[in-house]
XYZ file of C-alpha atoms in Angstrom:
721
model
C -12.186 55.041 -1.925
C -14.013 51.905 -2.866
C -17.046 52.058 -4.979
C -18.432 48.708 -3.649
C -21.818 49.270 -2.052
C -22.229 48.387 1.705
C -25.237 46.251 0.983
C -22.918 43.611 -0.567
C -21.445 42.585 2.852
C -24.595 42.602 4.915
C -25.886 39.082 4.142
C -22.567 37.406 4.962
C -22.194 39.314 8.247
C -25.711 38.550 9.228
C -25.214 34.841 8.532
C -22.117 34.803 10.676
C -23.905 36.596 13.467
C -26.772 34.145 13.332
C -24.367 31.180 13.506
C -22.585 32.718 16.466
C -25.910 33.367 18.167
C -26.993 29.773 17.593
C -23.709 28.479 19.033
C -23.988 30.734 22.051
C -27.592 29.720 22.670
C -26.660 26.024 22.252
C -23.833 26.346 24.727
C -26.085 28.131 27.183
C -28.753 25.445 26.805
C -26.147 22.685 27.306
C -24.720 24.362 30.378
C -28.193 25.011 31.724
C -29.223 21.401 31.173
C -26.078 20.135 32.861
C -26.615 22.542 35.732
C -30.223 21.284 36.101
C -28.985 17.686 36.050
C -26.365 18.335 38.731
C -28.363 20.613 41.000
C -31.938 19.431 40.581
C -32.019 15.806 39.525
C -28.834 14.567 41.302
C -28.396 17.474 43.641
C -28.837 15.543 46.899
C -26.340 12.872 45.870
C -23.594 15.332 45.032
C -24.369 17.469 48.048
C -23.829 14.455 50.300
C -20.600 13.563 48.503
C -19.364 17.108 48.902
C -20.158 17.021 52.605
C -18.376 13.726 53.055
C -15.306 15.088 51.393
C -15.177 17.677 54.147
C -16.227 15.571 57.130
C -13.895 13.648 59.417
C -15.061 10.979 61.890
C -13.682 10.488 65.379
C -14.653 7.204 67.035
C -15.094 6.798 70.786
C -14.960 3.025 71.468
C -17.751 1.643 73.602
C -16.793 0.240 76.979
C -17.253 -3.520 76.735
C -19.590 -5.029 79.300
C -18.226 -7.073 82.194
C -18.606 -10.828 82.554
C -19.640 -11.640 86.110
C -19.945 -14.808 88.141
C -23.270 -15.706 89.747
C -22.560 -13.477 92.791
C -21.282 -10.486 90.800
C -17.539 -11.185 90.980
C -15.931 -9.909 87.740
C -14.407 -12.679 85.635
C -13.688 -10.236 82.812
C -13.876 -6.454 82.989
C -11.919 -3.405 81.813
C -9.051 -1.363 83.127
C -7.476 1.859 81.885
C -4.021 1.434 80.405
C -1.670 3.611 78.385
C -1.876 2.204 74.873
C 0.724 3.096 72.247
C -0.592 2.667 68.699
C 0.770 3.140 65.183
C -1.072 4.300 62.064
C -0.043 2.227 59.032
C -1.613 4.847 56.773
C 0.773 7.524 58.084
C 3.807 5.229 58.226
C 3.446 4.127 54.601
C 3.564 7.763 53.468
C 7.174 7.920 54.628
C 10.098 7.096 52.340
C 11.236 4.197 54.528
C 7.659 3.013 55.237
C 8.061 4.196 58.809
C 10.976 1.934 59.767
C 12.878 4.829 61.305
C 9.912 5.904 63.418
C 9.241 2.345 64.595
C 12.921 1.868 65.460
C 12.891 5.019 67.599
C 9.614 3.871 69.170
C 11.163 0.509 70.057
C 13.959 2.325 71.851
C 11.513 4.297 73.975
C 9.416 1.227 74.807
C 12.376 -1.024 75.548
C 11.387 -3.439 72.771
C 13.254 -4.922 69.835
C 12.639 -3.040 66.551
C 11.696 -6.304 64.824
C 9.037 -7.035 67.443
C 7.484 -3.609 66.938
C 7.519 -3.948 63.138
C 6.003 -7.424 63.330
C 3.116 -6.072 65.393
C 2.075 -3.562 62.735
C 2.357 -5.840 59.704
C -0.857 -7.257 58.295
C -1.823 -10.893 58.696
C -2.195 -13.129 55.672
C -1.684 -16.807 54.867
C 2.072 -16.303 54.555
C 2.592 -14.133 57.637
C 3.034 -15.802 61.030
C 1.939 -14.286 64.320
C 2.384 -11.699 65.622
C 0.626 -9.622 63.006
C -2.435 -7.407 62.750
C -5.620 -9.115 61.593
C -7.795 -6.030 61.897
C -8.366 -3.175 59.491
C -5.197 -1.549 58.088
C -6.866 1.858 58.443
C -7.268 1.878 62.202
C -4.486 2.500 64.747
C -2.649 -0.723 65.548
C -1.764 -1.264 69.233
C 1.953 -1.813 69.788
C 1.725 -2.172 73.559
C -0.880 -1.662 76.250
C 1.713 -1.598 79.027
C 3.357 1.749 78.394
C 4.513 3.713 81.414
C 3.564 7.334 82.025
C 7.167 8.360 81.293
C 7.155 6.541 77.954
C 3.835 8.114 76.951
C 5.150 11.591 77.815
C 8.279 11.043 75.727
C 6.187 10.128 72.708
C 3.759 13.018 73.083
C 6.402 15.666 73.876
C 8.495 14.657 70.852
C 5.602 14.324 68.429
C 7.810 15.435 65.507
C 9.966 12.334 66.045
C 6.977 10.019 66.187
C 4.559 10.908 63.372
C 1.708 8.414 63.141
C 2.267 7.272 66.743
C -0.238 7.911 69.539
C -0.127 7.257 73.279
C -3.534 7.462 74.911
C -5.273 6.104 78.008
C -7.656 3.401 76.790
C -10.081 0.956 78.384
C -8.501 -2.471 77.887
C -9.988 -5.909 78.555
C -8.858 -7.579 81.760
C -9.358 -11.207 82.735
C -9.294 -10.874 86.493
C -8.920 -14.538 87.613
C -10.594 -13.862 91.011
C -9.334 -16.262 93.648
C -7.067 -17.727 90.942
C -10.116 -18.897 88.983
C -8.680 -18.608 85.485
C -11.781 -19.758 83.565
C -9.852 -19.284 80.317
C -11.597 -21.639 77.899
C -15.039 -20.576 79.131
C -14.361 -16.844 78.804
C -12.467 -16.871 75.500
C -10.639 -13.793 74.216
C -10.916 -10.782 71.872
C -9.192 -9.662 68.696
C -9.741 -6.839 66.160
C -12.574 -7.003 63.672
C -11.529 -7.855 60.113
C -12.539 -6.141 56.857
C -14.458 -9.271 55.873
C -16.499 -9.096 59.092
C -17.153 -5.381 58.579
C -18.448 -6.028 55.067
C -20.596 -8.957 56.164
C -22.223 -7.032 59.016
C -22.690 -3.650 57.336
C -26.362 -4.205 56.459
C -27.291 -5.832 59.772
C -28.652 -4.216 62.937
C -25.208 -4.522 64.521
C -22.588 -3.227 62.054
C -18.924 -3.120 62.988
C -16.651 -0.110 63.174
C -12.990 -0.524 62.231
C -11.993 0.100 65.842
C -14.107 -2.748 67.230
C -12.767 -5.753 69.108
C -14.842 -8.923 68.832
C -15.059 -12.162 70.778
C -13.173 -15.023 69.171
C -14.022 -17.905 71.489
C -15.916 -18.752 74.650
C -18.742 -16.610 75.943
C -16.917 -13.520 74.676
C -17.958 -14.805 71.257
C -21.407 -16.201 72.101
C -22.572 -12.981 73.773
C -20.403 -10.588 71.751
C -23.273 -8.461 70.445
C -24.600 -7.711 73.940
C -21.167 -7.193 75.496
C -19.800 -4.984 72.711
C -22.237 -2.096 73.014
C -22.121 0.656 70.396
C -19.187 2.941 69.684
C -19.747 6.688 69.588
C -19.008 8.648 66.404
C -18.459 12.407 66.217
C -18.376 13.937 62.724
C -16.471 17.223 62.281
C -16.692 19.611 59.319
C -13.222 20.522 58.072
C -11.915 22.825 55.382
C -9.592 21.900 52.541
C -6.614 22.221 54.871
C -8.134 19.783 57.354
C -8.935 22.434 59.942
C -12.090 21.861 62.009
C -14.736 24.460 61.288
C -17.595 22.902 63.248
C -19.265 19.783 64.587
C -21.649 18.179 62.080
C -23.167 15.293 64.002
C -22.651 13.232 67.142
C -23.746 9.666 67.983
C -23.172 8.986 71.666
C -21.394 5.771 72.675
C -23.471 3.137 74.433
C -21.662 0.896 76.886
C -22.025 -2.837 76.476
C -24.309 -4.827 78.743
C -22.989 -6.977 81.579
C -23.284 -10.740 81.331
C -24.070 -12.564 84.571
C -23.024 -16.202 84.374
C -23.885 -19.229 86.483
C -20.159 -19.750 87.175
C -19.215 -19.493 90.841
C -15.641 -18.188 90.949
C -14.981 -19.925 94.272
C -16.042 -23.336 92.968
C -14.219 -22.644 89.713
C -10.985 -22.074 91.632
C -11.474 -25.350 93.512
C -12.250 -27.314 90.348
C -9.245 -25.913 88.486
C -6.904 -26.670 91.368
C -8.208 -30.197 91.971
C -8.079 -31.107 88.281
C -4.506 -29.869 88.019
C -3.528 -31.625 91.260
C -5.208 -34.883 90.191
C -3.212 -34.867 86.956
C 0.030 -34.298 88.875
C -0.796 -37.165 91.221
C -1.726 -39.430 88.317
C 1.727 -38.909 86.799
C 3.216 -40.476 89.906
C 1.321 -43.701 89.196
C 2.946 -46.566 87.302
C 1.188 -48.074 84.300
C 1.898 -51.794 84.196
C 0.643 -52.044 80.606
C 3.236 -49.611 79.217
C 5.970 -49.971 81.872
C 6.065 -46.229 82.496
C 4.268 -43.646 84.582
C 0.944 -42.288 83.427
C 1.288 -39.205 81.219
C -1.971 -37.535 82.363
C -1.531 -34.909 79.657
C -5.043 -33.449 79.425
C -8.236 -33.295 81.413
C -11.547 -31.581 82.071
C -14.058 -31.118 84.865
C -17.658 -29.875 84.817
C -19.920 -28.934 87.751
C -23.582 -28.630 86.732
C -26.889 -27.865 88.459
C -29.167 -30.890 88.042
C -32.500 -29.082 87.798
C -31.473 -26.299 85.400
C -28.442 -27.426 83.411
C -26.554 -24.324 84.555
C -22.773 -24.662 84.652
C -21.266 -23.839 88.055
C -17.726 -24.625 86.971
C -15.954 -25.777 83.829
C -12.198 -26.255 83.603
C -9.852 -27.705 81.020
C -6.192 -28.674 81.147
C -3.738 -27.646 79.824
C -4.882 -24.062 80.166
C -3.595 -20.552 79.374
C -3.869 -16.925 80.437
C -6.441 -15.104 78.239
C -4.695 -11.820 79.061
C -2.011 -12.918 76.588
C -4.376 -11.855 73.778
C -5.016 -8.367 75.153
C -3.334 -5.724 73.004
C -2.132 -8.297 70.484
C -0.461 -11.611 71.230
C 3.321 -12.000 71.084
C 5.045 -14.516 68.822
C 6.322 -16.410 71.840
C 2.868 -16.693 73.424
C 1.215 -17.626 70.138
C 3.708 -20.438 69.552
C 3.216 -21.639 73.112
C -0.557 -21.798 72.620
C -0.650 -23.334 69.130
C 2.640 -25.176 68.561
C 2.893 -28.947 68.158
C 4.299 -29.317 71.670
C 1.619 -27.141 73.277
C -1.022 -29.900 73.533
C -3.472 -27.210 72.410
C -4.509 -25.307 75.553
C -6.983 -23.226 73.534
C -9.216 -26.313 73.297
C -12.031 -26.492 75.812
C -11.856 -30.216 76.485
C -15.139 -30.151 78.400
C -16.988 -29.577 75.114
C -14.322 -30.414 72.509
C -12.462 -33.320 74.064
C -13.732 -36.630 72.662
C -12.887 -40.027 74.126
C -14.346 -43.476 74.637
C -16.475 -43.302 77.807
C -15.704 -46.724 79.240
C -17.997 -47.908 82.033
C -19.787 -44.585 82.606
C -21.600 -45.576 79.389
C -23.245 -48.523 81.175
C -26.251 -46.501 82.340
C -27.140 -46.264 78.637
C -26.573 -49.979 78.050
C -28.646 -50.825 81.130
C -31.525 -48.691 79.823
C -31.191 -50.248 76.364
C -31.423 -53.734 77.878
C -34.574 -52.841 79.824
C -36.151 -51.256 76.728
C -35.290 -54.415 74.778
C -37.271 -56.487 77.277
C -34.751 -57.603 79.883
C -35.675 -57.284 83.563
C -33.507 -54.859 85.521
C -33.645 -57.153 88.562
C -33.207 -60.325 86.536
C -30.235 -62.656 86.914
C -27.442 -62.330 84.368
C -24.180 -64.290 84.346
C -21.047 -62.315 85.231
C -18.216 -64.736 84.382
C -14.575 -63.702 84.325
C -14.575 -63.719 80.512
C -16.850 -63.956 77.488
C -15.988 -65.546 74.126
C -17.266 -64.231 70.807
C -16.153 -65.758 67.504
C -12.915 -67.087 68.931
C -12.075 -63.812 70.665
C -12.066 -63.631 74.463
C -13.348 -60.490 76.216
C -12.412 -60.353 79.894
C -13.557 -58.637 83.031
C -10.891 -56.501 84.633
C -8.518 -58.708 86.579
C -10.607 -61.666 85.238
C -12.940 -61.391 88.221
C -16.396 -62.986 88.097
C -19.425 -62.359 90.332
C -21.762 -65.220 89.413
C -25.351 -64.379 88.444
C -26.208 -60.770 89.264
C -28.797 -58.090 88.427
C -28.193 -55.092 86.175
C -28.045 -52.951 89.315
C -25.245 -55.038 90.761
C -23.517 -55.033 87.364
C -23.472 -51.217 87.552
C -22.156 -51.263 91.133
C -19.211 -53.578 90.469
C -18.902 -52.553 86.794
C -19.175 -56.103 85.428
C -18.344 -56.056 81.711
C -19.388 -59.610 80.874
C -23.041 -58.986 81.797
C -23.203 -56.342 79.075
C -21.184 -58.447 76.631
C -23.785 -61.199 76.922
C -26.782 -58.895 76.511
C -25.284 -57.046 73.536
C -24.337 -60.323 71.853
C -27.872 -61.697 72.224
C -29.339 -58.546 70.700
C -26.844 -58.705 67.844
C -27.939 -62.270 67.096
C -31.640 -61.236 67.232
C -30.890 -58.543 64.639
C -29.492 -61.178 62.267
C -25.815 -61.229 63.158
C -23.562 -60.972 60.104
C -26.659 -61.172 57.877
C -28.769 -58.423 59.457
C -32.507 -58.157 58.992
C -33.899 -55.463 56.735
C -35.231 -53.715 59.816
C -33.024 -54.204 62.862
C -33.993 -53.130 66.388
C -30.471 -51.965 67.335
C -31.611 -51.208 70.884
C -28.153 -50.370 72.198
C -27.447 -47.855 69.410
C -30.955 -46.402 69.279
C -30.927 -45.771 73.027
C -27.600 -43.903 72.858
C -29.107 -41.499 70.321
C -32.157 -41.057 72.571
C -29.803 -40.119 75.425
C -28.482 -37.311 73.207
C -25.169 -38.797 72.113
C -23.881 -38.168 68.607
C -25.054 -34.535 68.610
C -24.428 -31.246 70.423
C -25.953 -30.627 73.840
C -26.788 -27.032 72.878
C -24.446 -25.377 75.364
C -24.006 -21.632 74.872
C -20.353 -21.947 73.860
C -19.043 -22.047 70.287
C -17.481 -25.037 68.540
C -19.001 -27.842 70.592
C -18.303 -31.244 69.005
C -20.825 -34.062 68.575
C -18.989 -37.196 69.661
C -19.890 -40.410 67.850
C -22.330 -43.310 68.055
C -20.848 -46.043 65.809
C -24.134 -47.492 64.556
C -24.710 -49.277 61.240
C -25.138 -46.033 59.295
C -21.888 -44.623 60.650
C -20.011 -47.856 59.869
C -21.204 -47.786 56.258
C -20.134 -44.161 55.758
C -16.812 -44.757 57.479
C -16.124 -47.859 55.368
C -16.884 -46.030 52.128
C -14.490 -43.244 53.106
C -11.627 -45.565 54.127
C -11.990 -48.740 52.045
C -9.321 -47.868 49.457
C -6.719 -47.097 52.126
C -7.543 -50.194 54.147
C -7.261 -52.443 51.124
C -3.828 -51.025 50.290
C -2.525 -51.314 53.853
C -4.191 -54.553 54.951
C -2.384 -57.886 55.333
C -4.020 -61.089 56.553
C -0.985 -62.172 58.592
C 0.643 -58.781 59.157
C 0.931 -56.578 62.217
C -2.075 -55.785 64.403
C -2.768 -52.569 62.454
C -2.374 -54.381 59.111
C -4.763 -57.171 60.199
C -7.341 -54.593 61.314
C -7.003 -52.858 57.941
C -7.414 -56.207 56.165
C -10.626 -56.960 58.049
C -11.855 -53.426 57.419
C -11.272 -53.811 53.694
C -13.317 -57.035 53.564
C -16.214 -56.251 55.904
C -15.641 -52.906 57.571
C -19.215 -51.873 56.790
C -20.724 -54.812 58.695
C -21.671 -54.760 62.366
C -19.704 -57.643 63.856
C -20.344 -59.350 67.167
C -17.094 -57.952 68.551
C -18.188 -54.429 67.627
C -21.444 -54.818 69.531
C -20.047 -56.338 72.720
C -17.209 -53.802 72.853
C -19.663 -50.955 72.278
C -21.873 -52.110 75.177
C -19.202 -51.097 77.728
C -18.328 -47.766 76.086
C -15.340 -48.969 74.084
C -14.532 -49.323 70.400
C -15.407 -46.410 68.119
C -17.727 -44.673 70.595
C -16.775 -41.079 71.426
C -18.373 -38.769 73.984
C -17.565 -35.401 75.530
C -17.621 -34.587 79.254
C -20.502 -32.132 78.778
C -22.615 -34.833 77.093
C -22.144 -37.273 79.960
C -22.687 -34.560 82.583
C -25.994 -33.699 80.900
C -27.052 -37.357 80.947
C -26.223 -37.953 84.614
C -27.842 -34.654 85.643
C -30.984 -35.854 83.853
C -30.906 -39.122 85.816
C -30.594 -37.042 88.995
C -33.495 -34.690 88.186
C -35.933 -37.384 87.116
C -35.246 -37.577 83.375
C -35.115 -34.077 81.833
C -32.219 -33.323 79.471
C -31.357 -29.623 79.754
C -29.288 -27.507 77.417
C -26.209 -26.701 79.508
C -25.950 -22.936 79.949
C -23.353 -20.524 81.274
C -25.160 -17.257 80.618
C -27.701 -16.481 83.358
C -28.792 -12.914 82.573
C -27.873 -9.896 80.467
C -28.069 -6.666 82.475
C -27.676 -3.206 80.949
C -24.741 -1.042 82.009
C -27.040 1.104 84.181
C -28.703 -1.942 85.746
C -32.179 -0.895 84.586
C -32.783 -3.610 82.005
C -32.542 -7.284 82.930
C -32.894 -10.050 80.341
C -32.924 -13.462 82.072
C -31.538 -16.476 80.212
C -33.905 -19.223 81.256
C -33.082 -22.945 81.382
C -34.216 -24.827 78.301
C -34.877 -28.561 77.996
C -34.218 -30.480 74.785
C -35.589 -33.901 75.636
C -36.350 -36.688 78.076
C -34.384 -39.802 78.918
C -35.820 -42.944 77.273
C -36.677 -44.620 80.573
C -39.717 -44.862 82.826
C -39.708 -43.789 86.472
C -39.173 -47.347 87.725
C -36.032 -47.824 85.618
C -34.742 -44.395 86.625
C -35.190 -45.220 90.317
C -33.464 -48.574 89.898
C -30.476 -46.997 88.166
C -30.395 -44.229 90.770
C -30.228 -46.817 93.562
C -27.465 -48.749 91.801
C -25.387 -45.588 91.327
C -25.716 -44.875 95.057
C -24.389 -48.382 95.628
C -21.298 -47.614 93.562
C -20.116 -45.283 96.358
C -21.092 -47.589 99.246
C -20.468 -51.174 98.105
C -19.222 -50.788 94.533
C -16.188 -49.694 92.526
C -15.938 -46.231 94.176
C -16.574 -47.313 97.779
C -12.874 -47.215 98.631
C -12.858 -43.498 97.726
C -16.000 -42.517 99.659
C -15.419 -43.987 103.075
C -16.931 -41.707 105.748
C -19.154 -39.838 103.285
C -22.431 -38.688 104.979
C -24.660 -40.729 102.679
C -27.683 -40.242 104.917
C -27.458 -36.428 104.731
C -26.038 -35.885 101.241
C -26.732 -39.008 99.146
C -23.904 -39.562 96.676
C -24.308 -41.399 93.365
C -21.426 -42.181 91.032
C -20.076 -44.268 88.188
C -16.444 -44.990 87.499
C -14.935 -45.577 84.090
C -11.590 -46.568 82.612
C -11.500 -46.448 78.813
C -8.879 -48.216 76.751
C -7.435 -46.299 73.802
C -5.274 -47.982 71.165
C -1.716 -46.675 71.268
C -2.298 -44.669 74.464
C -2.771 -45.173 78.163
C -6.243 -45.514 79.643
C -8.613 -42.566 80.064
C -9.884 -41.959 83.593
C -13.585 -41.052 84.022
C -15.540 -40.307 87.188
C -19.107 -38.979 87.073
C -21.276 -38.365 90.128
C -24.314 -36.516 91.412
C -26.081 -35.409 94.574
C -29.547 -33.882 94.891
C -28.246 -30.563 93.600
C -25.178 -31.078 91.436
C -23.480 -33.323 88.921
C -19.685 -33.384 88.700
C -17.711 -35.165 86.009
C -13.945 -35.368 85.640
C -11.834 -37.017 82.977
C -8.062 -37.325 82.639
C -6.538 -38.500 79.378
C -3.837 -41.139 79.898
C -4.567 -40.857 83.610
C -5.292 -44.432 84.662
C -8.451 -45.626 86.388
C -11.600 -43.664 87.128
C -11.704 -44.147 90.870
C -7.923 -44.009 91.154
C -7.153 -40.768 89.307
C -10.350 -38.696 89.163
C -12.367 -39.960 92.144
C -10.449 -38.220 94.966
C -10.498 -34.856 93.188
C -14.244 -35.015 92.596
C -14.818 -35.781 96.276
C -12.745 -32.751 97.307
C -14.811 -30.474 95.072
C -17.986 -31.721 96.760
C -16.425 -31.283 100.200
C -15.600 -27.650 99.436
C -19.089 -26.972 98.081
C -20.910 -28.625 101.019
C -18.424 -27.648 103.756
C -17.409 -31.211 104.712
C -14.293 -32.420 106.470
C -12.545 -35.794 106.009
C -14.949 -37.533 108.415
C -18.035 -36.185 106.674
C -18.887 -33.525 109.266
C -20.549 -30.464 107.751
C -19.826 -26.828 108.614
C -22.157 -24.599 106.618
C -20.014 -21.549 107.418
C -17.235 -23.123 105.370
C -19.530 -24.369 102.608
C -19.043 -22.560 99.300
C -22.324 -23.508 97.661
C -24.467 -25.945 99.683
C -27.465 -24.991 97.511
C -27.649 -23.521 93.985
C -27.289 -19.742 93.817
C -30.587 -17.856 93.594
C -31.110 -14.303 92.391
C -28.824 -11.955 90.491
C -26.140 -9.485 91.595
C -27.116 -5.831 91.890
C -25.800 -3.287 89.376
C -26.246 0.401 90.200
C -27.417 3.090 87.809
C -23.855 4.430 87.827
C -22.545 1.035 86.711
C -21.206 -0.049 90.092
C -21.513 -3.766 90.816
C -22.276 -5.226 94.211
C -19.411 -7.710 94.212
C -18.242 -9.794 97.194
C -14.551 -10.397 97.825
C -13.060 -13.796 97.126
C -10.017 -15.532 98.550
C -7.853 -18.099 96.767
C -8.697 -21.722 97.450
C -6.621 -23.285 100.209
C -6.673 -27.089 99.807
C -6.811 -29.111 102.966
C -3.692 -31.126 103.671
C -4.447 -34.857 103.893
C -3.782 -36.616 107.143
C -0.889 -39.076 107.168
C -3.345 -41.908 107.821
C -5.293 -40.959 104.700
C -2.115 -41.016 102.664
C -1.314 -44.505 103.955
C -4.781 -45.741 103.006
C -4.393 -44.360 99.491
C -0.974 -45.941 99.150
C -2.212 -49.472 99.879
C -5.559 -49.192 98.078
C -5.896 -51.849 95.394
C -5.512 -50.996 91.729
C -8.833 -51.141 89.908
C -10.151 -50.785 86.414
C -12.938 -48.427 87.408
């Protein structure tokens, strides 16, 4: 038994106990502080994160609004189809990245395995179409044309098709009522991209990964209104993914309907007549190139004079916008974008640029009057005009003696405008221009609205070009080095042009000015620009923004948002000049360059005004232009490499008017057969249940020409304009 007293151990034990107590208290304080930090200070943040970890979202896509014509006929709406989709997220979890599943799916759908796999791959700069340019986390449509039997096979053998769904889905449909395709006006849809989702996330209209968005046409311009708002249901799930309750629900809101000013009946007529005019033009022989005209592209616009509303707009070549629904195939994509396609996705009414030829002369006539020349004065119209050793001729070297500007418009005399433009060029200093030049001919073109957009409610409108002194300087600075390398004083035509450009390409030469005065040279316009100008002449001088949208109406028809006409300027002419030009343009169809195309027209009942144009293009055949107006409408048609204005485009424009006004070949009117004798008033009715009061429409049946008419056309003289 030890004799050591107990009191010898007590201090050490007590010290140890104290240390342990301090450690325990410190740990408790640390844990308590951390618990306060997590639950009190950042409690809400972590609570939300915890909830999100146990919440799954189910998206109900919004039904996209319909696009209607002015009478309520659907141009674009929705139909229910069986859509088969694949989840990349699920497929990539498989050892073979889902190749086996997609191969089996191809067998059920009657498709090639490669085609199915191409559809679900993601788009990038190295991947050609078809591919998926939407979010990789949303189901990717493989086909929207599955049969009921195919859908049942997929759903009944779900174990063989993991990650594959087959569901009835509302799919966009471009109805083409009465064969009115309206492709370039309507546009098409494609899936939203991650970049677009990120960009829009803090706006009042964020995207969901399931959204489809408009990529061109009015589908793009009015996308926000048409798209509506998708519904989202949030479910609480446990750690095994089982639903334990519904957390929150945001109801889907259907997109609004867009009523347009397009009349599907007139659209069908315009599309047919443009296509037919191009076919007929290809039968014509071009003596300048010793081959038939190619007539490879064209456009037509029908516009209301007093509002700027577009009744019809067509472009050739065209395409079927339904090709984009559910994802475009490789074959269709190549056909629409390949080098041999001639780019049918282009809307040539707003994106096709060409020299205007003689339809530009209303601008030159106004410029001359504003520069101080009398409209009714006498101006020489010789067969040719010489400038600096170069001879500029009238078509077929025909002269008319001394004539007024009005008569010059009627017979489309070039040399009158050559002389006026040359005199103004000399007044501005010629090759040694004054510090402050008047430049009446160029200034007036800008005042007419050329060189900038018209403001039409379609994306990607181009500006055209007014080749004034400022443009020439910029163009010369950008091309001088290349011209100087290529140019040769005694070389080919192109080499001589390059040589001259190198030396003085920034200077306004006399030849530039006289050529410009008749709509040639470097001048570029679009059909919509010239339609806007001629509609302004018809309505007294107001330049309207062309518009296709007429009203946005909610899905239940209760809310109507009109899209009112908007003016952007006035023509730079007084009433007297406008009336004089108006009279001259009426003379074009009675005693001028278009008279041979308008024999029998009821001029006393429906006064017709027109201007013909044939624009020369280096290296190509001539561009045909025909622009016209009545009290109510302006119609313009152009055909690239189509020949003369009155020869190629004139007859088609007349037939469009005849269909709208209900006229026969002799000019007799039957209002029962008239499609649109006056502009459409009012809006179609949409019921609270979403039903649309929509009239039926029949395909356009063109009238067969009489044999006598065909004989007259066959012997009609060839003309420039």
